[in-house]
Amino acid sequence: QIKSDLFRNTKSIEEVNEKAKTVKKLIVEKTLEIMPDEILKKVECYLGEEDKLEKVDLAIVFGGKTLARAEKGAKLYLNEWTPKLLMTGKGPFYGVKFNKPEAEVFKDRAVELGVVEKDILVENESINIASNVRASLNLLDNLYFEYKKIIQVISWYVNRRAWITLKKYVDPEVKIIRVNADLPKEDGRPNSYEKGEWYKTSEGIEIVFNEYVKMRHQVVTNSG
């Protein structure tokens, strides 16, 4: 058991980061020792819980370093779960050499897959999940776009953070359907961040741990 008040008494992003830094290495080591374990499966369920698909008014597709989320959004559109896609995100680019904002790259990929261009909205200025959400909802307000149900499309480990951020800013009566985008294969093998795989490597464990840290960031800044 690791003792830390990282998720209880921290009151600023700087304090959260400092306390996270002191326990990250130990958390990685202990996780590698216990895997696989039921508690790790609970982590997957907590972060990556999905909802039963329903037809919605709009799907918000969050930017990322691969085209997987754009492809998932296009699939939902082509299968008539949503009549509109909203691609959101300028970056960060994670070292990927996109020559324009992620949202525009995602739009191009969706059109390649058969989505009608006029059915895609683009928000290309935001740089993280909190700003993705605020900028997307502002765009919808400016367009007088009415919605009662939204699908959110993002990778499983970021799913809960996106969901709690959306829930903070949308009307309580708006229903949010959580959908996980597939992670791309790595040389034909499962992605190292995938469910059932992340806890086998230090990198994967850090990615998941950092999600909890980022959610704490949102608590202390009242942005999620």
PDB file of C-alpha atoms in Angstrom:
ATOM      1  CA  GLN A   1       0.000   0.000   0.000  1.00  0.00           C
ATOM      2  CA  ILE A   2       1.314   3.441  -0.986  1.00  0.00           C
ATOM      3  CA  LYS A   3       0.534   6.343   1.330  1.00  0.00           C
ATOM      4  CA  SER A   4       0.002   9.733  -0.303  1.00  0.00           C
ATOM      5  CA  ASP A   5      -2.409  12.630   0.012  1.00  0.00           C
ATOM      6  CA  LEU A   6      -2.057  13.387  -3.708  1.00  0.00           C
ATOM      7  CA  PHE A   7      -5.796  13.001  -4.324  1.00  0.00           C
ATOM      8  CA  ARG A   8      -7.061  14.478  -1.059  1.00  0.00           C
ATOM      9  CA  ASN A   9      -5.258  17.548   0.194  1.00  0.00           C
ATOM     10  CA  THR A  10      -3.611  19.036  -2.889  1.00  0.00           C
ATOM     11  CA  LYS A  11      -4.880  22.499  -3.791  1.00  0.00           C
ATOM     12  CA  SER A  12      -2.946  23.552  -6.914  1.00  0.00           C
ATOM     13  CA  ILE A  13      -1.620  22.025 -10.133  1.00  0.00           C
ATOM     14  CA  GLU A  14       1.933  22.600  -8.909  1.00  0.00           C
ATOM     15  CA  GLU A  15       1.250  20.746  -5.658  1.00  0.00           C
ATOM     16  CA  VAL A  16      -0.456  17.905  -7.512  1.00  0.00           C
ATOM     17  CA  ASN A  17       2.498  17.544  -9.863  1.00  0.00           C
ATOM     18  CA  GLU A  18       5.036  17.596  -7.042  1.00  0.00           C
ATOM     19  CA  LYS A  19       3.254  14.898  -5.062  1.00  0.00           C
ATOM     20  CA  ALA A  20       2.667  12.821  -8.196  1.00  0.00           C
ATOM     21  CA  LYS A  21       6.376  12.982  -8.962  1.00  0.00           C
ATOM     22  CA  THR A  22       7.238  11.549  -5.549  1.00  0.00           C
ATOM     23  CA  VAL A  23       5.054   8.439  -5.939  1.00  0.00           C
ATOM     24  CA  LYS A  24       5.043   7.719  -9.697  1.00  0.00           C
ATOM     25  CA  LYS A  25       8.111   5.480  -9.728  1.00  0.00           C
ATOM     26  CA  LEU A  26       6.847   3.436  -6.780  1.00  0.00           C
ATOM     27  CA  ILE A  27       3.415   3.061  -8.348  1.00  0.00           C
ATOM     28  CA  VAL A  28       4.971   1.776 -11.565  1.00  0.00           C
ATOM     29  CA  GLU A  29       7.129  -0.729  -9.650  1.00  0.00           C
ATOM     30  CA  LYS A  30       4.262  -2.009  -7.494  1.00  0.00           C
ATOM     31  CA  THR A  31       1.903  -2.310 -10.463  1.00  0.00           C
ATOM     32  CA  LEU A  32       4.421  -4.368 -12.399  1.00  0.00           C
ATOM     33  CA  GLU A  33       4.701  -6.661  -9.385  1.00  0.00           C
ATOM     34  CA  ILE A  34       0.988  -7.344  -8.910  1.00  0.00           C
ATOM     35  CA  MET A  35      -0.244  -7.652 -12.472  1.00  0.00           C
ATOM     36  CA  PRO A  36      -2.535  -9.143 -13.539  1.00  0.00           C
ATOM     37  CA  ASP A  37      -4.928  -8.407 -10.708  1.00  0.00           C
ATOM     38  CA  GLU A  38      -8.615  -7.664 -10.206  1.00  0.00           C
ATOM     39  CA  ILE A  39      -7.850  -4.140  -9.066  1.00  0.00           C
ATOM     40  CA  LEU A  40      -6.222  -3.406 -12.427  1.00  0.00           C
ATOM     41  CA  LYS A  41      -9.357  -4.551 -14.216  1.00  0.00           C
ATOM     42  CA  LYS A  42     -11.338  -2.170 -12.006  1.00  0.00           C
ATOM     43  CA  VAL A  43      -9.037   0.646 -13.116  1.00  0.00           C
ATOM     44  CA  GLU A  44      -9.859  -0.202 -16.738  1.00  0.00           C
ATOM     45  CA  CYS A  45     -13.582  -0.234 -16.006  1.00  0.00           C
ATOM     46  CA  TYR A  46     -13.420   3.065 -14.130  1.00  0.00           C
ATOM     47  CA  LEU A  47     -11.489   4.961 -16.772  1.00  0.00           C
ATOM     48  CA  GLY A  48     -12.882   3.302 -19.883  1.00  0.00           C
ATOM     49  CA  GLU A  49     -16.533   2.532 -19.131  1.00  0.00           C
ATOM     50  CA  GLU A  50     -18.718   2.682 -22.246  1.00  0.00           C
ATOM     51  CA  ASP A  51     -22.452   3.147 -22.686  1.00  0.00           C
ATOM     52  CA  LYS A  52     -24.925   1.296 -24.861  1.00  0.00           C
ATOM     53  CA  LEU A  53     -25.119   3.015 -28.224  1.00  0.00           C
ATOM     54  CA  GLU A  54     -28.118   5.207 -28.960  1.00  0.00           C
ATOM     55  CA  LYS A  55     -28.910   7.503 -31.856  1.00  0.00           C
ATOM     56  CA  VAL A  56     -27.797  11.003 -30.952  1.00  0.00           C
ATOM     57  CA  ASP A  57     -27.828  14.543 -32.304  1.00  0.00           C
ATOM     58  CA  LEU A  58     -24.055  14.866 -32.538  1.00  0.00           C
ATOM     59  CA  ALA A  59     -20.779  13.033 -31.907  1.00  0.00           C
ATOM     60  CA  ILE A  60     -17.818  14.969 -30.535  1.00  0.00           C
ATOM     61  CA  VAL A  61     -14.535  13.432 -31.691  1.00  0.00           C
ATOM     62  CA  PHE A  62     -11.551  14.479 -29.596  1.00  0.00           C
ATOM     63  CA  GLY A  63      -8.197  15.064 -31.293  1.00  0.00           C
ATOM     64  CA  GLY A  64      -5.269  12.707 -30.786  1.00  0.00           C
ATOM     65  CA  LYS A  65      -1.964  11.523 -32.163  1.00  0.00           C
ATOM     66  CA  THR A  66      -3.423   8.919 -34.551  1.00  0.00           C
ATOM     67  CA  LEU A  67      -6.436   8.837 -36.869  1.00  0.00           C
ATOM     68  CA  ALA A  68      -8.189   6.137 -34.809  1.00  0.00           C
ATOM     69  CA  ARG A  69     -10.705   8.504 -33.211  1.00  0.00           C
ATOM     70  CA  ALA A  70     -11.589  10.062 -36.567  1.00  0.00           C
ATOM     71  CA  GLU A  71     -12.141   6.593 -37.988  1.00  0.00           C
ATOM     72  CA  LYS A  72     -14.378   5.622 -35.052  1.00  0.00           C
ATOM     73  CA  GLY A  73     -16.418   8.787 -35.512  1.00  0.00           C
ATOM     74  CA  ALA A  74     -16.800   8.087 -39.217  1.00  0.00           C
ATOM     75  CA  LYS A  75     -17.973   4.541 -38.446  1.00  0.00           C
ATOM     76  CA  LEU A  76     -20.640   5.859 -36.074  1.00  0.00           C
ATOM     77  CA  TYR A  77     -21.831   8.308 -38.730  1.00  0.00           C
ATOM     78  CA  LEU A  78     -21.890   5.734 -41.520  1.00  0.00           C
ATOM     79  CA  ASN A  79     -23.833   3.339 -39.289  1.00  0.00           C
ATOM     80  CA  GLU A  80     -26.349   6.148 -38.668  1.00  0.00           C
ATOM     81  CA  TRP A  81     -25.790   6.550 -34.946  1.00  0.00           C
ATOM     82  CA  THR A  82     -25.159  10.270 -35.465  1.00  0.00           C
ATOM     83  CA  PRO A  83     -26.036  12.750 -38.241  1.00  0.00           C
ATOM     84  CA  LYS A  84     -23.173  15.117 -37.390  1.00  0.00           C
ATOM     85  CA  LEU A  85     -19.549  14.926 -36.284  1.00  0.00           C
ATOM     86  CA  LEU A  86     -17.698  17.671 -34.431  1.00  0.00           C
ATOM     87  CA  MET A  87     -13.912  17.318 -34.711  1.00  0.00           C
ATOM     88  CA  THR A  88     -12.170  19.203 -31.921  1.00  0.00           C
ATOM     89  CA  GLY A  89      -8.533  20.062 -31.329  1.00  0.00           C
ATOM     90  CA  LYS A  90      -5.579  22.019 -32.607  1.00  0.00           C
ATOM     91  CA  GLY A  91      -2.982  19.976 -30.761  1.00  0.00           C
ATOM     92  CA  PRO A  92      -0.695  19.257 -29.014  1.00  0.00           C
ATOM     93  CA  PHE A  93       0.727  17.135 -31.792  1.00  0.00           C
ATOM     94  CA  TYR A  94       2.737  14.661 -29.659  1.00  0.00           C
ATOM     95  CA  GLY A  95       5.567  14.836 -32.192  1.00  0.00           C
ATOM     96  CA  VAL A  96       3.303  13.824 -35.078  1.00  0.00           C
ATOM     97  CA  LYS A  97       3.968  15.786 -38.260  1.00  0.00           C
ATOM     98  CA  PHE A  98       0.455  16.940 -39.056  1.00  0.00           C
ATOM     99  CA  ASN A  99       0.645  19.995 -41.306  1.00  0.00           C
ATOM    100  CA  LYS A 100      -2.572  21.475 -39.909  1.00  0.00           C
ATOM    101  CA  PRO A 101      -4.710  21.213 -36.762  1.00  0.00           C
ATOM    102  CA  GLU A 102      -5.810  17.744 -35.659  1.00  0.00           C
ATOM    103  CA  ALA A 103      -9.482  18.572 -36.150  1.00  0.00           C
ATOM    104  CA  GLU A 104      -8.903  19.383 -39.803  1.00  0.00           C
ATOM    105  CA  VAL A 105      -6.808  16.250 -40.330  1.00  0.00           C
ATOM    106  CA  PHE A 106      -9.602  14.243 -38.705  1.00  0.00           C
ATOM    107  CA  LYS A 107     -12.180  15.897 -40.940  1.00  0.00           C
ATOM    108  CA  ASP A 108     -10.195  14.960 -44.042  1.00  0.00           C
ATOM    109  CA  ARG A 109      -9.948  11.344 -42.893  1.00  0.00           C
ATOM    110  CA  ALA A 110     -13.670  11.145 -42.176  1.00  0.00           C
ATOM    111  CA  VAL A 111     -14.470  12.506 -45.648  1.00  0.00           C
ATOM    112  CA  GLU A 112     -12.120   9.907 -47.170  1.00  0.00           C
ATOM    113  CA  LEU A 113     -14.158   7.231 -45.390  1.00  0.00           C
ATOM    114  CA  GLY A 114     -17.466   8.509 -46.783  1.00  0.00           C
ATOM    115  CA  VAL A 115     -18.730  11.129 -44.341  1.00  0.00           C
ATOM    116  CA  VAL A 116     -20.462  14.029 -46.102  1.00  0.00           C
ATOM    117  CA  GLU A 117     -18.290  17.107 -45.595  1.00  0.00           C
ATOM    118  CA  LYS A 118     -21.188  19.393 -44.675  1.00  0.00           C
ATOM    119  CA  ASP A 119     -22.003  17.061 -41.786  1.00  0.00           C
ATOM    120  CA  ILE A 120     -18.665  17.741 -40.105  1.00  0.00           C
ATOM    121  CA  LEU A 121     -18.122  20.695 -37.764  1.00  0.00           C
ATOM    122  CA  VAL A 122     -14.567  21.733 -36.944  1.00  0.00           C
ATOM    123  CA  GLU A 123     -13.175  23.364 -33.802  1.00  0.00           C
ATOM    124  CA  ASN A 124      -9.448  23.786 -34.436  1.00  0.00           C
ATOM    125  CA  GLU A 125      -8.116  26.018 -31.641  1.00  0.00           C
ATOM    126  CA  SER A 126      -8.252  23.992 -28.410  1.00  0.00           C
ATOM    127  CA  ILE A 127      -5.207  22.185 -27.008  1.00  0.00           C
ATOM    128  CA  ASN A 128      -6.458  19.948 -24.177  1.00  0.00           C
ATOM    129  CA  ILE A 129      -9.641  18.215 -23.053  1.00  0.00           C
ATOM    130  CA  ALA A 130     -10.973  21.079 -20.939  1.00  0.00           C
ATOM    131  CA  SER A 131     -10.545  23.544 -23.794  1.00  0.00           C
ATOM    132  CA  ASN A 132     -11.809  20.940 -26.325  1.00  0.00           C
ATOM    133  CA  VAL A 133     -15.063  20.810 -24.407  1.00  0.00           C
ATOM    134  CA  ARG A 134     -15.502  24.525 -23.795  1.00  0.00           C
ATOM    135  CA  ALA A 135     -14.611  25.500 -27.365  1.00  0.00           C
ATOM    136  CA  SER A 136     -16.851  22.801 -28.851  1.00  0.00           C
ATOM    137  CA  LEU A 137     -19.845  23.806 -26.765  1.00  0.00           C
ATOM    138  CA  ASN A 138     -19.233  27.478 -27.572  1.00  0.00           C
ATOM    139  CA  LEU A 139     -19.205  26.600 -31.279  1.00  0.00           C
ATOM    140  CA  LEU A 140     -22.504  24.738 -30.957  1.00  0.00           C
ATOM    141  CA  ASP A 141     -24.026  27.698 -29.118  1.00  0.00           C
ATOM    142  CA  ASN A 142     -22.834  30.097 -31.814  1.00  0.00           C
ATOM    143  CA  LEU A 143     -24.391  27.870 -34.485  1.00  0.00           C
ATOM    144  CA  TYR A 144     -27.650  27.573 -32.483  1.00  0.00           C
ATOM    145  CA  PHE A 145     -27.195  23.815 -32.717  1.00  0.00           C
ATOM    146  CA  GLU A 146     -29.661  22.083 -30.402  1.00  0.00           C
ATOM    147  CA  TYR A 147     -28.812  18.721 -28.866  1.00  0.00           C
ATOM    148  CA  LYS A 148     -30.240  16.374 -26.264  1.00  0.00           C
ATOM    149  CA  LYS A 149     -27.864  13.449 -26.764  1.00  0.00           C
ATOM    150  CA  ILE A 150     -24.140  13.463 -27.533  1.00  0.00           C
ATOM    151  CA  ILE A 151     -21.654  10.701 -28.272  1.00  0.00           C
ATOM    152  CA  GLN A 152     -18.102  11.373 -27.101  1.00  0.00           C
ATOM    153  CA  VAL A 153     -15.337   9.563 -28.995  1.00  0.00           C
ATOM    154  CA  ILE A 154     -11.938   9.229 -27.342  1.00  0.00           C
ATOM    155  CA  SER A 155      -9.431   6.570 -26.235  1.00  0.00           C
ATOM    156  CA  TRP A 156     -10.484   4.389 -23.296  1.00  0.00           C
ATOM    157  CA  TYR A 157      -7.962   5.691 -20.755  1.00  0.00           C
ATOM    158  CA  VAL A 158      -9.040   9.324 -21.344  1.00  0.00           C
ATOM    159  CA  ASN A 159     -12.740   8.471 -21.480  1.00  0.00           C
ATOM    160  CA  ARG A 160     -13.676   9.388 -17.898  1.00  0.00           C
ATOM    161  CA  ARG A 161     -11.812  12.706 -17.952  1.00  0.00           C
ATOM    162  CA  ALA A 162     -13.598  13.752 -21.125  1.00  0.00           C
ATOM    163  CA  TRP A 163     -16.929  12.597 -19.703  1.00  0.00           C
ATOM    164  CA  ILE A 164     -16.658  14.463 -16.386  1.00  0.00           C
ATOM    165  CA  THR A 165     -15.599  17.600 -18.251  1.00  0.00           C
ATOM    166  CA  LEU A 166     -18.563  17.413 -20.611  1.00  0.00           C
ATOM    167  CA  LYS A 167     -20.910  16.763 -17.700  1.00  0.00           C
ATOM    168  CA  LYS A 168     -19.654  19.908 -15.976  1.00  0.00           C
ATOM    169  CA  TYR A 169     -20.474  22.176 -18.912  1.00  0.00           C
ATOM    170  CA  VAL A 170     -23.569  20.736 -20.621  1.00  0.00           C
ATOM    171  CA  ASP A 171     -27.129  20.992 -19.382  1.00  0.00           C
ATOM    172  CA  PRO A 172     -27.827  18.232 -16.815  1.00  0.00           C
ATOM    173  CA  GLU A 173     -30.586  16.888 -19.064  1.00  0.00           C
ATOM    174  CA  VAL A 174     -28.175  16.232 -21.963  1.00  0.00           C
ATOM    175  CA  LYS A 175     -27.308  12.547 -22.236  1.00  0.00           C
ATOM    176  CA  ILE A 176     -23.677  11.689 -22.969  1.00  0.00           C
ATOM    177  CA  ILE A 177     -22.925   8.331 -24.596  1.00  0.00           C
ATOM    178  CA  ARG A 178     -19.329   7.238 -23.977  1.00  0.00           C
ATOM    179  CA  VAL A 179     -17.591   5.445 -26.862  1.00  0.00           C
ATOM    180  CA  ASN A 180     -13.970   4.286 -26.902  1.00  0.00           C
ATOM    181  CA  ALA A 181     -11.966   4.583 -30.099  1.00  0.00           C
ATOM    182  CA  ASP A 182      -9.861   1.573 -31.028  1.00  0.00           C
ATOM    183  CA  LEU A 183      -6.128   1.932 -30.470  1.00  0.00           C
ATOM    184  CA  PRO A 184      -3.960   1.201 -33.516  1.00  0.00           C
ATOM    185  CA  LYS A 185      -1.970  -2.020 -33.608  1.00  0.00           C
ATOM    186  CA  GLU A 186       1.808  -1.873 -33.110  1.00  0.00           C
ATOM    187  CA  ASP A 187       3.524  -4.063 -35.726  1.00  0.00           C
ATOM    188  CA  GLY A 188       0.463  -6.306 -35.714  1.00  0.00           C
ATOM    189  CA  ARG A 189       0.429  -6.609 -31.925  1.00  0.00           C
ATOM    190  CA  PRO A 190      -2.022  -5.057 -29.433  1.00  0.00           C
ATOM    191  CA  ASN A 191      -1.263  -1.450 -28.570  1.00  0.00           C
ATOM    192  CA  SER A 192       0.797  -1.114 -25.372  1.00  0.00           C
ATOM    193  CA  TYR A 193      -1.857   1.265 -23.978  1.00  0.00           C
ATOM    194  CA  GLU A 194      -4.729  -1.148 -24.678  1.00  0.00           C
ATOM    195  CA  LYS A 195      -6.889  -2.694 -21.980  1.00  0.00           C
ATOM    196  CA  GLY A 196      -5.171  -5.829 -20.748  1.00  0.00           C
ATOM    197  CA  GLU A 197      -1.801  -4.528 -21.953  1.00  0.00           C
ATOM    198  CA  TRP A 198      -1.108  -1.170 -20.286  1.00  0.00           C
ATOM    199  CA  TYR A 199      -0.030  -2.640 -16.943  1.00  0.00           C
ATOM    200  CA  LYS A 200       2.707  -4.745 -18.557  1.00  0.00           C
ATOM    201  CA  THR A 201       5.013  -1.790 -19.265  1.00  0.00           C
ATOM    202  CA  SER A 202       6.250   1.225 -17.323  1.00  0.00           C
ATOM    203  CA  GLU A 203       5.075   3.521 -20.128  1.00  0.00           C
ATOM    204  CA  GLY A 204       1.549   2.129 -20.071  1.00  0.00           C
ATOM    205  CA  ILE A 205       1.302   2.397 -16.286  1.00  0.00           C
ATOM    206  CA  GLU A 206       2.499   5.986 -16.381  1.00  0.00           C
ATOM    207  CA  ILE A 207      -0.096   6.871 -19.023  1.00  0.00           C
ATOM    208  CA  VAL A 208      -2.900   5.529 -16.813  1.00  0.00           C
ATOM    209  CA  PHE A 209      -1.483   7.065 -13.620  1.00  0.00           C
ATOM    210  CA  ASN A 210      -1.209  10.419 -15.377  1.00  0.00           C
ATOM    211  CA  GLU A 211      -4.933  10.285 -16.145  1.00  0.00           C
ATOM    212  CA  TYR A 212      -5.674  10.266 -12.425  1.00  0.00           C
ATOM    213  CA  VAL A 213      -3.242  13.148 -11.965  1.00  0.00           C
ATOM    214  CA  LYS A 214      -4.930  15.138 -14.747  1.00  0.00           C
ATOM    215  CA  MET A 215      -8.345  14.504 -13.214  1.00  0.00           C
ATOM    216  CA  ARG A 216      -6.980  15.899  -9.961  1.00  0.00           C
ATOM    217  CA  HIS A 217      -5.777  18.935 -11.923  1.00  0.00           C
ATOM    218  CA  GLN A 218      -9.374  19.481 -12.993  1.00  0.00           C
ATOM    219  CA  VAL A 219     -10.637  19.174  -9.433  1.00  0.00           C
ATOM    220  CA  VAL A 220      -8.219  21.778  -8.065  1.00  0.00           C
ATOM    221  CA  THR A 221      -8.884  24.168 -10.974  1.00  0.00           C
ATOM    222  CA  ASN A 222     -12.660  23.507 -10.953  1.00  0.00           C
ATOM    223  CA  SER A 223     -12.580  22.602 -14.664  1.00  0.00           C
ATOM    224  CA  GLY A 224     -14.008  19.101 -14.383  1.00  0.00           C
TER     225      GLY A 224
END
